PDB file of C-alpha atoms in Angstrom:
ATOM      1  CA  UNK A1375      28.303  58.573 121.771  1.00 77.00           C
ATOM      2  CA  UNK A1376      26.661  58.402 125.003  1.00 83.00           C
ATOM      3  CA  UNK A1377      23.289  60.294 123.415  1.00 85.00           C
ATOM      4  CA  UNK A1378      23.403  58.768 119.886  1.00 87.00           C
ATOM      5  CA  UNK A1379      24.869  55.449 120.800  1.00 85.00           C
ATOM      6  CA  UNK A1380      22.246  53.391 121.118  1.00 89.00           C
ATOM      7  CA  UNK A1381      20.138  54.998 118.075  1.00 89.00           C
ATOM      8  CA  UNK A1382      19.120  52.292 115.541  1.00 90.00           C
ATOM      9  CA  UNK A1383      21.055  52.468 112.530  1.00 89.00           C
ATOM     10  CA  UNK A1384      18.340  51.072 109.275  1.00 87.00           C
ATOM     11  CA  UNK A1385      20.759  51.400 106.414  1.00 88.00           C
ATOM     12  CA  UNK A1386      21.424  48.559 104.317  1.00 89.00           C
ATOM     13  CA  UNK A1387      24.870  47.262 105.815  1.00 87.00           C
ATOM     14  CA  UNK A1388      26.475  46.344 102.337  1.00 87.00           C
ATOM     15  CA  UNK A1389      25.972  50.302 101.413  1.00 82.00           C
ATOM     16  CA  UNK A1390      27.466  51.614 104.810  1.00 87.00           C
ATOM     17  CA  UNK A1391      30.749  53.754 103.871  1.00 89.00           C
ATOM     18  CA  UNK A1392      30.747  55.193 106.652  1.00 89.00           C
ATOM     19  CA  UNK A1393      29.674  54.763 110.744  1.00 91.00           C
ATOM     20  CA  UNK A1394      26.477  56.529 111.571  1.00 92.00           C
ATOM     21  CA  UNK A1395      27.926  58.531 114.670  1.00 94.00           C
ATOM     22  CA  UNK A1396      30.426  59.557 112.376  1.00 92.00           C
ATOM     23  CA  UNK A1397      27.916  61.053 110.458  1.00 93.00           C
ATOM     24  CA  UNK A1398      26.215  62.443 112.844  1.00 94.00           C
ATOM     25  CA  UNK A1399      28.742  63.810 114.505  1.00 94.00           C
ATOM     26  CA  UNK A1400      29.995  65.542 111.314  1.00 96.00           C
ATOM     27  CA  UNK A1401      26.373  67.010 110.269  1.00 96.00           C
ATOM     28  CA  UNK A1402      26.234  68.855 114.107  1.00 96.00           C
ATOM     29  CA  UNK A1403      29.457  70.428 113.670  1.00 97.00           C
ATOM     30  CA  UNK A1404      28.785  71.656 109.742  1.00 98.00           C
ATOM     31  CA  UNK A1405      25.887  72.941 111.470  1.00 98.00           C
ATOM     32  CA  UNK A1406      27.135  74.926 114.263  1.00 98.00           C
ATOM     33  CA  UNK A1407      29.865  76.171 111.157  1.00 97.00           C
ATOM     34  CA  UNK A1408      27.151  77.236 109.246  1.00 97.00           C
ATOM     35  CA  UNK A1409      26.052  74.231 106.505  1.00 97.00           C
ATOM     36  CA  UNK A1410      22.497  74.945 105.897  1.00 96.00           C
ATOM     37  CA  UNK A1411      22.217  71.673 103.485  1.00 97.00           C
ATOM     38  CA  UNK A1412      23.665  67.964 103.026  1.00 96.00           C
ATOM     39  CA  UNK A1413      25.400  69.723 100.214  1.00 97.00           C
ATOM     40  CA  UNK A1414      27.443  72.093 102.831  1.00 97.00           C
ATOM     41  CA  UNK A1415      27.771  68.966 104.622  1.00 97.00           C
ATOM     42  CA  UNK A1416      29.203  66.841 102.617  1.00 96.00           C
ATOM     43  CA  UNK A1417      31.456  69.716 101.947  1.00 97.00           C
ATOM     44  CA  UNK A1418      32.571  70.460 105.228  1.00 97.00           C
ATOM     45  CA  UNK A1419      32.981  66.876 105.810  1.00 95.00           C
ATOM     46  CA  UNK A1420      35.107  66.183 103.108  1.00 94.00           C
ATOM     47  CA  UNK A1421      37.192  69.455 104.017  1.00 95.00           C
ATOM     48  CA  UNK A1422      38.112  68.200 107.876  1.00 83.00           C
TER      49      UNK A1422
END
């Protein structure tokens, strides 16, 4: 939070399922696992 906190989020609000650290913070660690795509991603997301 204290490097990404303060990064603007520009998505439509009513669309937001989710928060955008959350996001973010699930996309580093897919990547350091190995996700190559938002496919893997979402994948590894949905799997922790």
């Amino acid at each position: 939070m204290e490097y990404f906190g303060e990064l603007e989020d520009r998505r439509i609000e009513r669309c937001q399922r989710h928060k955008l650290l959350d996001i973010i913070a699930i996309a580093i660690c897919a990547t350091i696992c190995g996700a190559d795509n938002w496919s893997h991603v979402a994948l590894f997301g949905r799997g922790k």
